[in-house]
Amino acid sequence: MKRAIPVALAALSLLAGLPAARATTTPVVAVMPFKDLSGARGSIGEAIRETVTTDLKGVPGLRVIERGDLDQVLAEQNLQARKADLDPLSTVKVGKLLGASLIVAGAYQRAASSVRLTARFVRVETGEIVGTAKVDGRAADFLSLQDKVTVQLLRSAGLRGERVQLFAKRVRPKLKSLKTIELYGDAVVEKDDKKKEDLLKLALNEDPGFVYASRDLDELEKRLKRYDTAYQRETDRQLQALLSSVHGEKDPQKLMMGYSQIFGKLQMQRRWYTLERLSREVVAHPPPKAPPPFPDIAEMAQMNLVTCAQMRRNDDAVLREGEKFLAKYPTSNFFGSVRAQMDAAIERKRAVEEGKQKVAQDLSQMEPSHRADPCMVAQKYNENKQAAEARHLFEQCLATGSRFFTRPVTLELLVTVTLAQGDFPATRRYLDQLKAADPKIWKSISAVAVTMPTDQ
């Protein structure tokens, strides 16, 4: 991977041997995917190409062909399917179309826990191979093997000096699994941003120290945030336009259509607090009713209050608003839905009350060593639906440590407890801490974020 920097330096060295007029030309390098000689899919080859390209970009005085530009030329020449195994003539042709002066090509092969890497430089102008390398070693030393390939390539190209020694002597971390490279390669070629994000996270779960995946993930998340911001801005504009359209509108059917769209957009965006405030305004000041079969806007708003309370994890509010709905709209088409939400709230409240009785018994039966540990006691409260007591003790455990619970596990439990309480800012805070402490556990529960309101 870091081999890419010396690759560029080799290019500079090669150019230094040309006539003076050419030596001043900025070298242009294109990196091909490395071929898998084991016959498997080319994920690792794509990963090597990406890391080489990335490292080359850091070399001053060198221009690197972007992977997308290279793939576009390959596709136009009907060479995309065999891009990792181009014949010499095709390689030179592609290089000339790209305006490259050097092509980097190579291959890798693995057998059990061993890996072989080979590479070569092809001068585009002549098609001549001007540098080669071959190294063997353990898969865990994959990054170090790449540095060895880099050094051999540089030396075969006639480059010497401190920069070569830098790559010859530096210590590279061992790779925990080649699956990290495979997942990273899959992420590199994935066009769907959400799937790419998931693959990068899986790569980091395999090896949290794989810096290329963490760098790409950071860049992707920044880009996705920009998309989210743009989407939110446009959605706010649409909502404002809809609110303006219902303000002062007298036609009942147009009012019903406008409010239905507003309610639907707020629900899709999980803006439960905003929806609750608007619904309360509608219930307090009902718009004119549209004739049947159109639903009553105030009826829809009262049902929204039940749903919002449920999404905020407030069972008392679910029962309070639900009873208002049932009393006022006993023949509503939404009756069954509201009643189901109320029944679920009753069951949750019953479990809390029963837990108050049972937790004392559970605590009395604990071993003394367990009872002395706040996390063990907290878990008994948690199992019995006593969220407030469980949270207090888990937070104490987080501050002081536990003999039985690791910090990531404690954070995971705090995510669960604060979510049950409806304290969403705290849930997000503990999710962030868990992501830093243990990305793998964070990944397993990060989906809870899509159940939380977005407007708090």
Protein backbone atom coordinates (compact mmCIF):
# COMPACT_ATOMS: atom_id res chain seq x y z
CA MET A 1 0.00 0.00 0.00
CA LYS A 2 2.59 2.60 1.03
CA ARG A 3 4.58 1.10 -1.79
CA ALA A 4 2.83 3.59 -3.96
CA ILE A 5 5.03 6.48 -2.84
CA PRO A 6 8.21 4.75 -3.97
CA VAL A 7 6.44 3.78 -7.19
CA ALA A 8 6.11 7.46 -7.93
CA LEU A 9 9.71 8.10 -6.96
CA ALA A 10 10.78 5.37 -9.32
CA ALA A 11 8.92 7.18 -12.03
CA LEU A 12 10.89 10.31 -11.23
CA SER A 13 14.10 8.33 -11.34
CA LEU A 14 13.26 6.86 -14.71
CA LEU A 15 12.49 10.26 -16.11
CA ALA A 16 15.76 11.55 -14.78
CA GLY A 17 17.53 9.27 -17.26
CA LEU A 18 15.71 10.78 -20.24
CA PRO A 19 16.86 13.82 -22.19
CA ALA A 20 16.64 17.11 -20.33
CA ALA A 21 13.51 18.29 -22.14
CA ARG A 22 11.60 15.21 -20.97
CA ALA A 23 13.00 15.20 -17.45
CA THR A 24 11.15 18.37 -16.66
CA THR A 25 7.78 16.82 -17.63
CA THR A 26 5.54 15.93 -14.69
CA PRO A 27 5.38 12.11 -14.45
CA VAL A 28 1.88 10.67 -14.80
CA VAL A 29 1.22 7.26 -13.22
CA ALA A 30 -1.74 4.91 -13.68
CA VAL A 31 -2.21 1.94 -11.34
CA MET A 32 -3.98 -1.21 -12.55
CA PRO A 33 -5.74 -3.69 -10.25
CA PHE A 34 -3.44 -6.47 -9.10
CA LYS A 35 -4.40 -9.86 -10.54
CA ASP A 36 -5.33 -12.70 -8.18
CA LEU A 37 -3.30 -15.69 -9.35
CA SER A 38 -5.16 -17.91 -6.87
CA GLY A 39 -8.24 -17.70 -9.07
CA ALA A 40 -10.46 -16.00 -6.50
CA ARG A 41 -12.40 -12.77 -7.01
CA GLY A 42 -10.33 -9.62 -7.36
CA SER A 43 -11.24 -7.76 -4.15
CA ILE A 44 -7.67 -7.69 -2.86
CA GLY A 45 -6.37 -6.55 -6.22
CA GLU A 46 -8.78 -3.61 -6.20
CA ALA A 47 -7.75 -2.77 -2.63
CA ILE A 48 -4.06 -2.75 -3.57
CA ARG A 49 -4.77 -0.48 -6.52
CA GLU A 50 -6.66 1.96 -4.31
CA THR A 51 -4.02 2.14 -1.58
CA VAL A 52 -1.21 2.50 -4.13
CA THR A 53 -3.09 5.29 -5.88
CA THR A 54 -3.80 7.00 -2.57
CA ASP A 55 -0.16 6.96 -1.54
CA LEU A 56 1.02 8.20 -4.92
CA LYS A 57 -1.16 11.27 -4.54
CA GLY A 58 1.03 12.35 -1.64
CA VAL A 59 4.17 12.59 -3.77
CA PRO A 60 5.00 16.16 -4.86
CA GLY A 61 5.62 16.68 -8.55
CA LEU A 62 3.65 13.61 -9.59
CA ARG A 63 0.24 13.34 -11.21
CA VAL A 64 -1.81 10.21 -10.57
CA ILE A 65 -4.65 9.00 -12.77
CA GLU A 66 -7.84 8.65 -10.71
CA ARG A 67 -9.28 5.16 -10.54
CA GLY A 68 -12.58 6.36 -12.01
CA ASP A 69 -10.85 7.89 -15.03
CA LEU A 70 -8.87 4.70 -15.62
CA ASP A 71 -11.98 2.52 -15.37
CA GLN A 72 -13.84 4.79 -17.78
CA VAL A 73 -11.15 4.33 -20.44
CA LEU A 74 -11.11 0.57 -19.81
CA ALA A 75 -14.89 0.44 -20.24
CA GLU A 76 -14.76 2.48 -23.45
CA GLN A 77 -12.16 0.07 -24.84
CA ASN A 78 -14.19 -2.98 -23.71
CA LEU A 79 -11.35 -3.97 -21.39
CA GLN A 80 -13.05 -3.57 -18.00
CA ALA A 81 -13.70 -7.30 -17.56
CA ARG A 82 -9.99 -8.16 -17.87
CA LYS A 83 -8.42 -5.03 -16.48
CA ALA A 84 -6.25 -6.99 -14.04
CA ASP A 85 -4.72 -9.06 -16.85
CA LEU A 86 -4.11 -6.80 -19.83
CA ASP A 87 -1.69 -7.84 -22.53
CA PRO A 88 1.31 -5.51 -23.16
CA LEU A 89 -0.24 -3.85 -26.22
CA SER A 90 -3.49 -3.09 -24.42
CA THR A 91 -1.59 -1.79 -21.41
CA VAL A 92 0.35 0.66 -23.56
CA LYS A 93 -2.81 1.67 -25.44
CA VAL A 94 -4.67 2.43 -22.21
CA GLY A 95 -1.69 4.35 -20.86
CA LYS A 96 -1.52 6.54 -23.94
CA LEU A 97 -5.27 7.24 -23.86
CA LEU A 98 -4.91 8.33 -20.24
CA GLY A 99 -1.83 10.42 -20.92
CA ALA A 100 0.20 8.29 -18.49
CA SER A 101 3.95 7.92 -18.67
CA LEU A 102 4.13 4.85 -16.40
CA ILE A 103 1.74 1.97 -15.73
CA VAL A 104 1.96 0.04 -12.45
CA ALA A 105 0.76 -3.56 -12.76
CA GLY A 106 1.11 -6.60 -10.57
CA ALA A 107 -0.31 -9.75 -9.05
CA TYR A 108 -0.73 -11.54 -5.76
CA GLN A 109 -1.14 -15.17 -4.78
CA ARG A 110 -2.03 -16.75 -1.47
CA ALA A 111 -1.72 -20.29 -0.21
CA ALA A 112 -2.92 -21.00 3.32
CA SER A 113 -1.25 -18.35 5.49
CA SER A 114 1.36 -17.32 2.90
CA VAL A 115 1.25 -14.59 0.27
CA ARG A 116 3.34 -13.76 -2.80
CA LEU A 117 3.33 -10.27 -4.31
CA THR A 118 4.80 -9.34 -7.67
CA ALA A 119 4.84 -6.02 -9.51
CA ARG A 120 6.26 -4.32 -12.57
CA PHE A 121 6.56 -0.87 -14.15
CA VAL A 122 5.72 -0.44 -17.79
CA ARG A 123 6.98 2.63 -19.64
CA VAL A 124 4.02 3.67 -21.77
CA GLU A 125 6.08 5.29 -24.52
CA THR A 126 7.92 2.07 -25.39
CA GLY A 127 6.03 -0.72 -23.64
CA GLU A 128 9.29 -1.65 -21.90
CA ILE A 129 9.21 -3.20 -18.40
CA VAL A 130 11.61 -1.01 -16.45
CA GLY A 131 11.24 -2.45 -12.95
CA THR A 132 10.14 -5.71 -11.31
CA ALA A 133 9.71 -7.13 -7.83
CA LYS A 134 8.71 -10.37 -6.10
CA VAL A 135 8.36 -11.10 -2.36
CA ASP A 136 6.96 -13.94 -0.27
CA GLY A 137 5.78 -13.95 3.34
CA ARG A 138 2.96 -14.48 5.78
CA ALA A 139 -0.45 -12.95 5.16
CA ALA A 140 -0.24 -11.13 8.49
CA ASP A 141 2.78 -9.25 7.12
CA PHE A 142 0.91 -8.10 4.03
CA LEU A 143 1.72 -4.41 4.55
CA SER A 144 5.38 -5.11 5.18
CA LEU A 145 5.51 -7.26 2.05
CA GLN A 146 4.17 -4.38 0.05
CA ASP A 147 6.95 -2.16 1.40
CA LYS A 148 9.50 -4.76 0.31
CA VAL A 149 7.99 -4.78 -3.16
CA THR A 150 8.24 -1.01 -3.16
CA VAL A 151 11.90 -1.06 -2.24
CA GLN A 152 12.75 -3.67 -4.88
CA LEU A 153 10.90 -1.72 -7.53
CA LEU A 154 12.71 1.46 -6.62
CA ARG A 155 16.08 -0.20 -6.69
CA SER A 156 15.37 -2.00 -9.96
CA ALA A 157 14.51 1.40 -11.40
CA GLY A 158 17.85 2.75 -10.21
CA LEU A 159 16.64 4.83 -7.28
CA ARG A 160 18.75 4.99 -4.12
CA GLY A 161 18.96 7.17 -1.03
CA GLU A 162 17.09 8.04 2.12
CA ARG A 163 13.61 7.67 0.70
CA VAL A 164 14.26 4.05 -0.22
CA GLN A 165 15.65 3.40 3.25
CA LEU A 166 12.54 4.92 4.79
CA PHE A 167 10.42 2.15 3.30
CA ALA A 168 13.08 -0.50 3.88
CA LYS A 169 13.29 0.17 7.63
CA ARG A 170 9.85 1.28 8.75
CA VAL A 171 7.77 -1.02 10.94
CA ARG A 172 4.32 -1.86 9.62
CA PRO A 173 1.49 -3.27 11.77
CA LYS A 174 0.52 -6.87 11.24
CA LEU A 175 -2.71 -7.42 9.37
CA LYS A 176 -5.27 -9.25 11.48
CA SER A 177 -6.98 -10.85 8.50
CA LEU A 178 -6.88 -10.77 4.71
CA LYS A 179 -10.65 -10.44 4.95
CA THR A 180 -9.95 -6.81 5.88
CA ILE A 181 -8.34 -6.29 2.46
CA GLU A 182 -11.15 -8.16 0.69
CA LEU A 183 -13.84 -6.05 2.36
CA TYR A 184 -11.93 -2.89 1.60
CA GLY A 185 -11.62 -3.93 -2.04
CA ASP A 186 -15.38 -4.58 -2.18
CA ALA A 187 -15.97 -1.12 -0.72
CA VAL A 188 -13.66 0.51 -3.27
CA VAL A 189 -15.71 -0.68 -6.25
CA GLU A 190 -19.16 -0.41 -4.61
CA LYS A 191 -21.22 2.36 -6.20
CA ASP A 192 -23.98 2.54 -3.58
CA ASP A 193 -22.81 4.86 -0.80
CA LYS A 194 -24.78 3.09 1.93
CA LYS A 195 -23.40 -0.32 0.96
CA LYS A 196 -19.91 1.19 0.70
CA GLU A 197 -20.27 2.60 4.21
CA ASP A 198 -21.32 -0.80 5.56
CA LEU A 199 -18.37 -2.55 3.87
CA LEU A 200 -15.87 -0.04 5.25
CA LYS A 201 -17.29 -0.54 8.73
CA LEU A 202 -17.01 -4.30 8.33
CA ALA A 203 -13.38 -3.89 7.26
CA LEU A 204 -12.69 -1.85 10.39
CA ASN A 205 -14.47 -4.44 12.51
CA GLU A 206 -11.97 -6.97 11.18
CA ASP A 207 -9.01 -4.66 11.79
CA PRO A 208 -9.68 -1.30 13.53
CA GLY A 209 -6.12 -0.21 12.70
CA PHE A 210 -6.53 -0.42 8.92
CA VAL A 211 -6.02 3.27 8.20
CA TYR A 212 -7.11 3.21 4.57
CA ALA A 213 -10.61 2.06 5.50
CA SER A 214 -10.90 4.56 8.36
CA ARG A 215 -9.78 7.37 6.05
CA ASP A 216 -12.26 6.41 3.35
CA LEU A 217 -15.03 6.04 5.93
CA ASP A 218 -14.35 9.50 7.32
CA GLU A 219 -14.47 11.00 3.83
CA LEU A 220 -17.64 9.10 2.96
CA GLU A 221 -19.40 10.10 6.17
CA LYS A 222 -18.52 13.74 5.55
CA ARG A 223 -19.95 13.48 2.05
CA LEU A 224 -23.10 11.75 3.30
CA LYS A 225 -23.56 14.46 5.89
CA ARG A 226 -23.44 17.04 3.13
CA TYR A 227 -26.13 15.08 1.29
CA ASP A 228 -28.19 14.89 4.47
CA THR A 229 -27.84 18.61 5.01
CA ALA A 230 -28.94 19.33 1.45
CA TYR A 231 -31.87 16.92 1.80
CA GLN A 232 -32.89 18.47 5.10
CA ARG A 233 -32.72 21.96 3.63
CA GLU A 234 -34.92 20.96 0.68
CA THR A 235 -37.36 19.11 2.95
CA ASP A 236 -37.65 22.13 5.23
CA ARG A 237 -38.36 24.27 2.19
CA GLN A 238 -41.11 21.88 1.06
CA LEU A 239 -42.65 21.77 4.55
CA GLN A 240 -42.60 25.53 4.81
CA ALA A 241 -44.32 25.76 1.43
CA LEU A 242 -46.98 23.28 2.56
CA LEU A 243 -47.54 25.13 5.83
CA SER A 244 -47.88 28.37 3.91
CA SER A 245 -50.39 26.73 1.58
CA VAL A 246 -52.71 25.68 4.44
CA HIS A 247 -52.42 29.00 6.25
CA GLY A 248 -55.55 30.94 5.46
CA GLU A 249 -56.91 28.22 3.15
CA LYS A 250 -60.69 27.88 3.35
CA ASP A 251 -61.35 24.89 1.11
CA PRO A 252 -61.75 21.81 3.41
CA GLN A 253 -60.50 19.36 0.80
CA LYS A 254 -57.35 21.39 0.08
CA LEU A 255 -56.75 21.71 3.81
CA MET A 256 -57.09 17.97 4.29
CA MET A 257 -54.68 17.26 1.42
CA GLY A 258 -52.16 19.81 2.69
CA TYR A 259 -52.18 18.59 6.30
CA SER A 260 -51.98 14.95 5.18
CA GLN A 261 -48.80 15.70 3.25
CA ILE A 262 -47.31 17.63 6.17
CA PHE A 263 -48.11 14.86 8.65
CA GLY A 264 -46.68 12.24 6.29
CA LYS A 265 -43.42 14.11 5.71
CA LEU A 266 -42.85 14.67 9.42
CA GLN A 267 -43.48 10.99 10.15
CA MET A 268 -41.08 9.84 7.42
CA GLN A 269 -38.38 12.10 8.82
CA ARG A 270 -39.05 10.95 12.40
CA ARG A 271 -39.62 14.55 13.49
CA TRP A 272 -41.91 13.46 16.27
CA TYR A 273 -41.58 16.55 18.45
CA THR A 274 -42.42 18.84 15.53
CA LEU A 275 -45.35 16.62 14.56
CA GLU A 276 -46.61 16.65 18.15
CA ARG A 277 -46.54 20.45 18.37
CA LEU A 278 -48.37 20.86 15.06
CA SER A 279 -50.93 18.19 15.97
CA ARG A 280 -51.69 19.92 19.28
CA GLU A 281 -52.33 23.15 17.40
CA VAL A 282 -54.70 21.36 15.02
CA VAL A 283 -56.56 19.65 17.89
CA ALA A 284 -56.91 22.99 19.71
CA HIS A 285 -58.05 24.83 16.58
CA PRO A 286 -59.62 22.27 14.19
CA PRO A 287 -59.76 23.25 10.51
CA PRO A 288 -63.07 22.88 8.64
CA LYS A 289 -64.00 19.24 7.99
CA ALA A 290 -63.92 17.87 4.47
CA PRO A 291 -67.00 15.90 3.39
CA PRO A 292 -66.93 12.09 3.50
CA PRO A 293 -65.07 9.98 2.58
CA PHE A 294 -62.20 12.33 3.45
CA PRO A 295 -60.81 11.87 7.00
CA ASP A 296 -61.12 14.55 9.65
CA ILE A 297 -57.85 16.48 10.06
CA ALA A 298 -58.38 16.86 13.82
CA GLU A 299 -58.94 13.11 14.11
CA MET A 300 -55.65 12.47 12.30
CA ALA A 301 -53.91 14.96 14.59
CA GLN A 302 -55.22 13.26 17.74
CA MET A 303 -53.96 9.91 16.45
CA ASN A 304 -50.59 11.57 15.78
CA LEU A 305 -50.39 12.52 19.46
CA VAL A 306 -50.71 8.86 20.42
CA THR A 307 -48.02 7.80 17.91
CA CYS A 308 -45.67 10.62 18.94
CA ALA A 309 -45.98 9.64 22.59
CA GLN A 310 -45.12 6.04 21.72
CA MET A 311 -42.09 7.09 19.67
CA ARG A 312 -40.93 9.25 22.59
CA ARG A 313 -41.24 6.18 24.90
CA ASN A 314 -43.83 7.94 27.09
CA ASP A 315 -46.39 5.26 27.99
CA ASP A 316 -48.38 7.55 30.29
CA ALA A 317 -48.88 9.96 27.38
CA VAL A 318 -49.84 7.07 25.08
CA LEU A 319 -52.65 6.08 27.45
CA ARG A 320 -53.74 9.66 28.09
CA GLU A 321 -53.89 10.69 24.43
CA GLY A 322 -55.23 7.30 23.37
CA GLU A 323 -58.15 7.54 25.76
CA LYS A 324 -59.01 10.98 24.41
CA PHE A 325 -59.01 9.53 20.90
CA LEU A 326 -61.22 6.55 21.77
CA ALA A 327 -63.71 8.76 23.59
CA LYS A 328 -63.98 11.31 20.79
CA TYR A 329 -63.75 9.01 17.76
CA PRO A 330 -65.30 5.65 18.77
CA THR A 331 -66.12 4.71 15.16
CA SER A 332 -62.80 5.82 13.65
CA ASN A 333 -60.96 3.67 11.12
CA PHE A 334 -57.88 4.31 13.30
CA PHE A 335 -59.54 2.87 16.41
CA GLY A 336 -57.77 -0.50 16.18
CA SER A 337 -54.34 1.05 15.66
CA VAL A 338 -54.72 3.38 18.63
CA ARG A 339 -56.04 0.59 20.83
CA ALA A 340 -53.07 -1.63 19.92
CA GLN A 341 -50.62 1.12 20.93
CA MET A 342 -52.46 1.54 24.22
CA ASP A 343 -52.43 -2.21 24.91
CA ALA A 344 -48.66 -2.31 24.29
CA ALA A 345 -48.17 0.63 26.68
CA ILE A 346 -50.24 -1.15 29.35
CA GLU A 347 -48.09 -4.26 29.02
CA ARG A 348 -44.90 -2.24 29.39
CA LYS A 349 -46.22 -0.47 32.47
CA ARG A 350 -47.35 -3.80 33.96
CA ALA A 351 -43.85 -5.20 33.43
CA VAL A 352 -42.38 -2.20 35.27
CA GLU A 353 -44.74 -2.68 38.22
CA GLU A 354 -44.06 -6.40 38.39
CA GLY A 355 -40.33 -5.68 38.18
CA LYS A 356 -40.51 -3.52 41.31
CA GLN A 357 -41.70 -6.55 43.24
CA LYS A 358 -39.23 -8.99 41.74
CA VAL A 359 -36.03 -6.95 41.81
CA ALA A 360 -35.81 -7.00 45.62
CA GLN A 361 -35.98 -10.79 45.58
CA ASP A 362 -33.34 -11.04 42.83
CA LEU A 363 -30.99 -8.73 44.71
CA SER A 364 -31.35 -10.72 47.92
CA GLN A 365 -30.27 -13.90 46.09
CA MET A 366 -27.10 -12.39 44.60
CA GLU A 367 -23.67 -13.58 45.69
CA PRO A 368 -21.89 -11.04 47.93
CA SER A 369 -19.12 -10.46 45.34
CA HIS A 370 -21.73 -9.71 42.69
CA ARG A 371 -23.76 -7.45 44.92
CA ALA A 372 -20.65 -5.38 45.60
CA ASP A 373 -20.31 -4.63 41.89
CA PRO A 374 -22.57 -1.77 40.68
CA CYS A 375 -22.82 -3.23 37.18
CA MET A 376 -24.08 -6.58 38.43
CA VAL A 377 -26.69 -4.84 40.57
CA ALA A 378 -27.61 -2.54 37.70
CA GLN A 379 -28.22 -5.50 35.46
CA LYS A 380 -30.76 -6.91 37.93
CA TYR A 381 -32.63 -3.60 37.83
CA ASN A 382 -32.37 -3.60 34.04
CA GLU A 383 -33.74 -7.14 33.73
CA ASN A 384 -36.72 -6.08 35.84
CA LYS A 385 -37.48 -2.95 33.78
CA GLN A 386 -36.35 -0.49 36.45
CA ALA A 387 -34.65 1.87 34.04
CA ALA A 388 -33.92 4.81 36.36
CA GLU A 389 -32.15 2.69 38.99
CA ALA A 390 -30.32 0.67 36.32
CA ARG A 391 -29.08 3.78 34.58
CA HIS A 392 -27.80 5.37 37.79
CA LEU A 393 -25.78 2.25 38.65
CA PHE A 394 -24.50 1.68 35.11
CA GLU A 395 -23.25 5.28 35.04
CA GLN A 396 -21.57 4.71 38.40
CA CYS A 397 -20.02 1.54 37.00
CA LEU A 398 -18.81 3.44 33.93
CA ALA A 399 -17.01 5.91 36.17
CA THR A 400 -15.47 3.39 38.60
CA GLY A 401 -15.11 0.24 36.50
CA SER A 402 -16.37 -3.29 37.06
CA ARG A 403 -14.85 -6.69 37.71
CA PHE A 404 -17.46 -8.36 35.55
CA PHE A 405 -18.44 -5.87 32.81
CA THR A 406 -16.12 -4.32 30.25
CA ARG A 407 -16.51 -0.64 29.42
CA PRO A 408 -18.02 -1.36 25.96
CA VAL A 409 -20.62 -3.71 27.46
CA THR A 410 -21.54 -1.09 30.06
CA LEU A 411 -21.93 1.51 27.31
CA GLU A 412 -24.09 -0.89 25.31
CA LEU A 413 -26.39 -1.35 28.32
CA LEU A 414 -26.56 2.40 28.87
CA VAL A 415 -27.65 2.81 25.24
CA THR A 416 -30.48 0.35 25.89
CA VAL A 417 -31.55 1.92 29.20
CA THR A 418 -31.52 5.55 28.05
CA LEU A 419 -33.42 4.56 24.91
CA ALA A 420 -36.10 2.94 27.06
CA GLN A 421 -36.30 6.15 29.10
CA GLY A 422 -36.69 8.27 25.97
CA ASP A 423 -33.55 10.27 26.81
CA PHE A 424 -32.35 10.36 23.22
CA PRO A 425 -29.51 12.88 23.65
CA ALA A 426 -28.00 10.54 26.24
CA THR A 427 -28.51 7.55 23.95
CA ARG A 428 -26.63 9.31 21.15
CA ARG A 429 -23.87 10.31 23.56
CA TYR A 430 -23.37 6.73 24.73
CA LEU A 431 -23.52 5.44 21.15
CA ASP A 432 -20.67 7.79 20.22
CA GLN A 433 -18.62 6.59 23.19
CA LEU A 434 -19.32 2.97 22.29
CA LYS A 435 -18.24 3.55 18.69
CA ALA A 436 -14.87 4.78 19.94
CA ALA A 437 -14.54 2.01 22.53
CA ASP A 438 -15.62 -1.00 20.46
CA PRO A 439 -16.70 -0.52 16.81
CA LYS A 440 -17.86 -4.12 16.56
CA ILE A 441 -20.37 -3.89 19.43
CA TRP A 442 -21.40 -0.43 18.19
CA LYS A 443 -22.13 -1.90 14.76
CA SER A 444 -24.36 -4.55 16.29
CA ILE A 445 -26.66 -2.00 17.96
CA SER A 446 -26.19 1.15 15.86
CA ALA A 447 -29.52 0.49 14.12
CA VAL A 448 -31.30 1.84 17.21
CA ALA A 449 -30.46 5.29 15.85
CA VAL A 450 -33.17 4.94 13.20
CA THR A 451 -35.83 4.53 15.91
CA MET A 452 -35.03 7.86 17.57
CA PRO A 453 -36.50 11.29 16.77
CA THR A 454 -34.38 13.46 14.51
CA ASP A 455 -35.63 16.80 15.83
CA GLN A 456 -34.38 16.70 19.43
